[in-house]
C-alpha cells in the first residue's frame, strides 16, 4: 500500500527528520501568541508574524484587508506547467475559557506524554504551520517548490467565516488553483489518516405562531381558543412523518444521490456501532431504520427541530392554554440543494398547510461534494500514503457544514479536507493538544503532496 | 315571567327592604376581617365569628376540624316533611397583593359608585353572608325557616379545596340534603342572573422523552440520533388530529352526549362572538370549526397542551439536536368520564404508539352534571325569577372544573351554582367589589328559595 518516495522527496523527508527539534520549538513559539478572533485579541500580531514567516520561506505574501480580520495570502508561481494547490487554514483560535480547566496555561505551550498542549495547536495553527514547514523544507532542500502553491490563512474561522465567501468571490482571479486542501479537524480515532470529499450544507428557519392575545384558562377557553402548540405539532407532522421521511413538497428535488464510488466508500468506513450507541446512551438509531450508518450523515438531508417552546414549563401542572409557541429548525443539505431553494420550499409548504404560522428565514450555507474519481483525489491519496505509510480512510462527506462551497462552487475546483490533528485534539475545549507525531506526519504529508504535484506524470 | 311572591315571602322581602342599611353595615364589618387561607391569616377568628353569627340566627352550628382549616356547619332541621337545601360557600379569601394596586385598602371596606370594595366581598364572603341574611330574615319575620337547611362554609377553597372530598365522604350522613346551591362567581355581564348545572372535570399528565445521553451537533449526528421533539410531535399527532378530533382510543367511550334540553339551553345563551374574538385577538375559533360556541365548552372533552419544551429557545439559531423534551397536558372531562379511566386510556395509547415516551400521571377531578329537568331546577328557577324579576340564564355546564362531584357523585344529589356577584367583581384581583344591588338581590334570592321550598306544592 505504501508508495515509495522518489529521491527528491526522500531528501525532503531527511531534512524534516533532521529538523524535528527545530520545527517543534518553532511551532511552540507560534502558538504562544494568542489570536482570539471572538475577542479581537492578537489578530494583527499573528497576521504580521505569518506574513514575515511566509516571506522568509520564499513565497510572495500579502495581507489582504477585509471589513473584518485580514486574510494572509502566500503565493509561489514559479513552476510553469505544474499544477497549483491552494492550502487553506485559519490563524485565529477559540477563546481559552474556562482557564481553570487547563492543566497548563493555554498560551504557554507544554509537552506532556508526546503531545503539545496549547490553545490553537490543533485548531488550526499546528496544522497550517505543518504545511508551511513542508514548503520551507522543499525550499531549503531544492531551492524551489515542485508545483505552484497558494496559501490562504483566514483570521475569522472561529467566528463563522463571515467574510470568506465575499473574499473568495472578489479575489477569484488571484486565487486560481487546481484544487484545495484544508488541513483542519481530527483524524480517525484509530490514528488512520482521512480525506473528506464534501460537507452537508445547512439552512435554518423558525416557525412562530400566536393565536390569542394572551394566555387563557384551559377550562374557560379549552375548545374555543386555538392552541399554538397544537398548530405547530400538526404543521411539523406534515413536514416529516413518523417513518422519518421528510415530506415537504419538492425538498428532495435537487438532491444528487450518491454514486457507486461514494456508496462503496461509505460502506468501507470502519464503524463500531455498539460503541457509538453506548457512548451516546442510545437504544436505537433515528428513523428510517433501514439506512446504513454513514449514508445517514452523508447522503440524506435532515430536518432537525433544534428547539420547540410554548406554554408552561415549570414544576407540576398549570392549566393554561398558551397564546404563542415557536420552533427553531435546521435542514442539512445534500449537493445540489441550495438554502434559498430549500427555504423557499419550506415557506411554501408552511403557507399551504398553516398560513397562520409565521415563517422566519435563518441563515444558510451551500453543501459541497467532490467526485471521488477526480484525479486530484488520487494524487492526494498517494501523497498521504507515501507520507504516513498507510492509505487514508475516505469520507464521501462529513455530516456537518463548512464553507467548502466557496472553493467548489465559487472557484469551481475540488476541495478536500485532510486533517493532521489527532482525533482527541480537544479543539474548542480546555487542554487542546496535538500529538507531536501527528505534527511531523503533517509536515511529511504536505511535503509528499508538493512532490507528487511536481512529478511529470501530472 | 316574574313569579309573584306569596304573603309569607312578601313579609320577608319587606323586612329585607327595611334592613338594607343594617345588612350593608354588617357585611362591611364581616369583610373587615382578613381570612387568607394561603397565608394562614385570620382563619380561626373568622370561623369563630361565623359560628357565633349562625348560632345567633338560630341554627345549630358546629366547627368541624379537618387536617387543614375547619369547616363551619350550620343546621336547621325543624321543618319535618319539607326538603333540605345545602348552601355551600367559603369563608377564606385570596391574598390581597399587590396592595399598591388597591384604590382603598383591601380590608377597609369602602363604598364607591354603588359598590362595596373589599377583599372577599364577592369571593365569597358577601355572597354567603347574603344567604345568612336570607335565613335571618325568615327567622326574624316568621320565627322559623320554611324548609330544612344545611350551611357548609369551607376555609380552604382558595387553596384548591384539598380536603373537601374527604370531608364530604366522611360526613356524608350528616350532610344529607335534597340539593346543593353554591353562590359563588359572577353573574352574566348583562346583569342577568344565571344558574349552572355542571362543570367539566380534569385530568392532567406529562409526556417525557429522552434519547441520547446529551445534546449533540445536528450536523455530526443529524439522521443518526433520534430527536425527542420529533418523537413528541409524532406521538401528539396520533392523539388529536388536525381537524381537532381527539383520536385516543376509547377516550370518548364514557361521554354522555347532551340531551335535547341541554342543547336547547346552550343554544339559547346570549353570545357576542365578534366581541369575544376581538377581546381575545382571535381570527378564528379552534378546530373543529362546525361546533356551536357553547357546545365547545360544555359538551366536548378537550386535550390541551399546556406546555411543550425541548432544545434551544434563545435568540438566533443553535444547530443542536436536543436529547430531551416534555409536554404537559390537560384533558377537560365530560360526564361520565373519570380521570382514572381517561388517564389509563392515554397511558395505553402512549405505550402503543411511542413506548419510549414516559407517561407521568398528574391530578384529576371528576366532572359533574345535573339533569336540567330535575324538579329542584324548577324551584331554583322560580325563586330567582321571583326575587330578581327576571328568569336566569341557564348554563348546562361551565368549561372549567370545580369539585361539584362531591355533591353530585359522593352525596348523589343535584348541585347548582347561582352567583350573586356582578360579573366584574374582580375576584382574585385588586379592587375586588360587589354591587350593593347584587348583595340585596342575593338576600332576596336566598329568601325566595327558602320560601319556595316550604310551599305545599313541594
Coordinates of N, CA, C and O in Angstrom, one line a residue, chain B residues 326-401:
Chain B
X326 N -40.3 17.5 26.8 CA -41.5 17.1 27.6 C -42.7 18.0 27.2 O -42.6 19.1 26.7
X327 N -43.9 17.4 27.4 CA -45.1 18.1 27.1 C -46.0 17.9 28.4 O -46.1 16.8 28.9
X328 N -46.6 19.0 28.8 CA -47.6 18.9 29.9 C -49.0 19.2 29.3 O -49.2 20.1 28.5
X329 N -49.9 18.3 29.6 CA -51.2 18.4 29.0 C -52.4 18.3 30.1 O -52.2 17.7 31.1
X330 N -53.5 18.8 29.7 CA -54.7 18.5 30.5 C -55.9 18.1 29.5 O -55.9 18.6 28.4
X331 N -56.7 17.3 30.1 CA -57.9 16.9 29.4 C -59.1 17.4 30.2 O -59.2 17.1 31.4
X332 N -60.0 18.2 29.7 CA -61.2 18.5 30.4 C -62.2 17.4 30.1 O -62.4 17.0 28.9
X333 N -62.8 16.9 31.2 CA -63.7 15.7 31.1 C -65.2 16.1 31.1 O -65.6 17.1 31.7
X334 N -65.9 15.3 30.4 CA -67.3 15.4 30.3 C -68.0 14.2 31.0 O -67.5 13.1 30.9
X335 N -69.0 14.5 31.8 CA -69.7 13.4 32.4 C -70.0 12.3 31.4 O -70.4 12.6 30.3
X336 N -69.7 11.1 31.6 CA -69.3 10.3 32.7 C -67.9 9.9 32.7 O -67.6 8.8 33.3
X337 N -67.0 10.7 32.1 CA -65.6 10.3 32.1 C -65.0 10.5 33.5 O -65.5 11.3 34.3
X338 N -64.0 9.6 33.8 CA -63.3 9.8 35.1 C -61.9 9.9 34.8 O -61.3 9.4 33.8
X339 N -61.2 10.7 35.7 CA -59.7 10.9 35.5 C -59.0 9.5 35.4 O -58.1 9.3 34.5
X340 N -59.4 8.6 36.2 CA -58.7 7.3 36.3 C -58.8 6.6 34.9 O -57.8 6.1 34.4
X341 N -60.0 6.5 34.4 CA -60.2 5.8 33.2 C -59.5 6.5 32.0 O -58.9 5.9 31.1
X342 N -59.7 7.8 32.0 CA -59.1 8.6 30.9 C -57.6 8.5 30.9 O -57.0 8.3 29.8
X343 N -57.0 8.7 32.0 CA -55.6 8.6 32.1 C -55.0 7.2 31.7 O -54.0 7.1 31.1
X344 N -55.8 6.2 32.1 CA -55.4 4.8 31.7 C -55.4 4.7 30.2 O -54.6 4.0 29.6
X345 N -56.4 5.3 29.6 CA -56.5 5.2 28.1 C -55.4 6.0 27.4 O -54.9 5.5 26.4
X346 N -55.1 7.1 28.0 CA -54.0 7.9 27.4 C -52.7 7.1 27.6 O -51.9 7.0 26.6
X347 N -52.5 6.5 28.8 CA -51.2 5.8 29.0 C -51.2 4.6 28.0 O -50.1 4.3 27.5
X348 N -52.3 3.9 27.9 CA -52.3 2.7 26.9 C -51.9 3.2 25.5 O -51.2 2.6 24.8
X349 N -52.5 4.4 25.1 CA -52.2 4.9 23.8 C -50.8 5.2 23.6 O -50.1 4.9 22.6
X350 N -50.2 5.9 24.6 CA -48.8 6.2 24.6 C -47.9 4.9 24.5 O -47.0 4.9 23.7
X351 N -48.2 3.9 25.3 CA -47.5 2.7 25.3 C -47.6 2.0 23.9 O -46.6 1.5 23.4
X352 N -48.7 2.2 23.3 CA -48.9 1.5 22.0 C -48.2 2.3 20.8 O -47.6 1.7 20.0
X353 N -48.2 3.6 20.9 CA -47.7 4.4 19.8 C -46.3 4.9 20.0 O -45.6 5.1 19.0
X354 N -45.8 5.0 21.2 CA -44.5 5.5 21.5 C -44.0 5.0 22.8 O -43.9 5.7 23.8
X355 N -43.7 3.7 22.9 CA -43.4 3.1 24.2 C -42.1 3.7 24.8 O -41.9 3.6 26.0
X356 N -41.3 4.4 24.1 CA -40.1 5.0 24.7 C -40.5 6.3 25.4 O -39.6 6.9 26.0
X357 N -41.7 6.8 25.3 CA -42.1 8.0 26.0 C -42.6 7.7 27.3 O -43.4 6.8 27.5
X358 N -42.1 8.4 28.3 CA -42.6 8.2 29.7 C -43.9 8.9 29.9 O -44.0 10.1 29.6
X359 N -44.9 8.2 30.5 CA -46.2 8.8 30.8 C -46.2 9.1 32.3 O -46.0 8.2 33.1
X360 N -46.5 10.3 32.7 CA -46.5 10.7 34.1 C -47.9 11.2 34.5 O -48.4 12.1 33.9
X361 N -48.5 10.5 35.4 CA -49.8 10.8 35.9 C -49.8 12.2 36.6 O -48.8 12.5 37.3
X362 N -50.8 13.0 36.4 CA -50.9 14.3 37.1 C -52.0 14.2 38.1 O -52.1 13.2 38.9
X363 N -52.9 15.1 38.1 CA -54.0 15.1 39.1 C -55.3 15.0 38.3 O -55.3 15.2 37.1
X364 N -56.4 14.8 39.0 CA -57.7 14.7 38.3 C -58.8 15.2 39.2 O -58.7 15.3 40.4
X365 N -59.9 15.5 38.5 CA -61.2 15.9 39.2 C -62.3 15.4 38.4 O -62.3 15.6 37.1
X366 N -63.3 14.8 39.0 CA -64.4 14.3 38.2 C -65.3 15.4 37.7 O -65.4 16.5 38.3
X367 N -65.9 15.2 36.5 CA -66.9 16.2 36.0 C -68.2 16.1 36.9 O -68.3 15.2 37.7
X368 N -69.1 16.9 36.6 CA -70.4 16.9 37.3 C -71.5 17.5 36.4 O -71.2 18.5 35.7
X369 N -72.6 16.9 36.4 CA -73.7 17.4 35.5 C -75.1 17.0 36.1 O -75.3 15.9 36.5
X370 N -75.9 18.0 36.3 CA -77.2 17.8 36.8 C -78.2 17.8 35.7 O -78.2 18.8 34.9
X371 N -79.1 16.8 35.6 CA -80.1 16.9 34.5 C -81.0 18.1 34.6 O -81.4 18.5 35.7
X372 N -81.2 18.8 33.5 CA -81.9 20.0 33.5 C -83.4 19.9 33.9 O -84.1 20.9 34.2
X373 N -83.9 18.7 33.8 CA -85.3 18.5 34.1 C -85.6 18.1 35.6 O -86.7 17.7 35.9
X374 N -84.5 18.2 36.4 CA -84.7 17.8 37.8 C -85.7 18.9 38.4 O -85.6 20.1 38.1
X375 N -86.7 18.4 39.3 CA -87.6 19.4 39.8 C -86.9 20.5 40.6 O -87.5 21.6 40.8
X376 N -85.8 20.2 41.2 CA -85.1 21.3 42.0 C -84.7 22.4 41.2 O -84.6 23.6 41.6
X377 N -84.4 22.1 39.9 CA -84.1 23.2 39.0 C -85.2 24.2 38.8 O -85.1 25.4 38.8
X378 N -86.4 23.6 38.7 CA -87.6 24.5 38.5 C -87.8 25.4 39.7 O -88.1 26.6 39.6
X379 N -87.6 24.8 40.9 CA -87.8 25.6 42.1 C -86.8 26.7 42.2 O -87.1 27.9 42.5
X380 N -85.5 26.4 41.8 CA -84.5 27.4 41.9 C -84.8 28.5 40.8 O -84.7 29.7 41.1
X381 N -85.2 28.1 39.7 CA -85.5 29.0 38.6 C -86.7 29.9 39.1 O -86.6 31.2 38.9
X382 N -87.7 29.3 39.7 CA -88.8 30.1 40.2 C -88.3 31.1 41.2 O -88.8 32.3 41.2
X383 N -87.5 30.7 42.1 CA -87.1 31.5 43.2 C -86.3 32.7 42.7 O -86.5 33.9 43.1
X384 N -85.4 32.4 41.7 CA -84.6 33.5 41.2 C -85.5 34.5 40.5 O -85.3 35.7 40.6
X385 N -86.4 34.0 39.7 CA -87.3 34.9 38.9 C -88.1 35.7 39.9 O -88.3 36.9 39.7
X386 N -88.7 35.1 41.0 CA -89.4 35.9 41.9 C -88.6 37.0 42.6 O -89.0 38.1 42.8
X387 N -87.4 36.6 43.0 CA -86.5 37.6 43.7 C -86.0 38.7 42.8 O -85.9 39.8 43.3
X388 N -85.6 38.4 41.6 CA -84.9 39.3 40.8 C -85.7 39.9 39.6 O -85.3 40.7 38.9
X389 N -86.9 39.3 39.5 CA -87.8 39.9 38.5 C -87.5 39.4 37.0 O -88.1 40.0 36.1
X390 N -86.6 38.5 36.9 CA -86.2 38.1 35.6 C -85.7 36.6 35.7 O -85.1 36.3 36.7
X391 N -86.0 35.8 34.6 CA -85.6 34.4 34.7 C -84.1 34.4 34.5 O -83.5 35.2 33.8
X392 N -83.4 33.4 35.1 CA -82.0 33.2 35.0 C -81.6 32.7 33.6 O -82.3 31.9 33.0
X393 N -80.4 33.0 33.1 CA -79.7 32.3 32.0 C -79.3 31.0 32.6 O -78.8 30.9 33.7
X394 N -79.5 29.9 31.8 CA -79.2 28.6 32.3 C -78.1 27.9 31.6 O -78.2 27.7 30.4
X395 N -77.0 27.7 32.3 CA -75.8 27.0 31.7 C -75.8 25.6 32.0 O -75.6 25.2 33.2
X396 N -75.9 24.7 31.0 CA -75.8 23.3 31.2 C -74.5 22.9 31.9 O -74.5 22.0 32.7
X397 N -73.5 23.7 31.6 CA -72.2 23.4 32.3 C -71.3 24.6 32.1 O -71.6 25.5 31.3
X398 N -70.3 24.7 33.0 CA -69.3 25.6 32.7 C -68.1 24.9 32.1 O -68.0 23.6 32.2
X399 N -67.1 25.6 31.5 CA -66.0 25.0 30.9 C -64.9 24.5 31.9 O -64.2 23.5 31.6
X400 N -64.8 25.2 33.0 CA -63.8 24.9 34.0 C -64.2 23.8 34.9 O -65.2 23.1 34.7
X401 N -63.4 23.6 35.9 CA -63.6 22.4 36.8 C -63.7 22.9 38.3 O -62.9 23.7 38.7

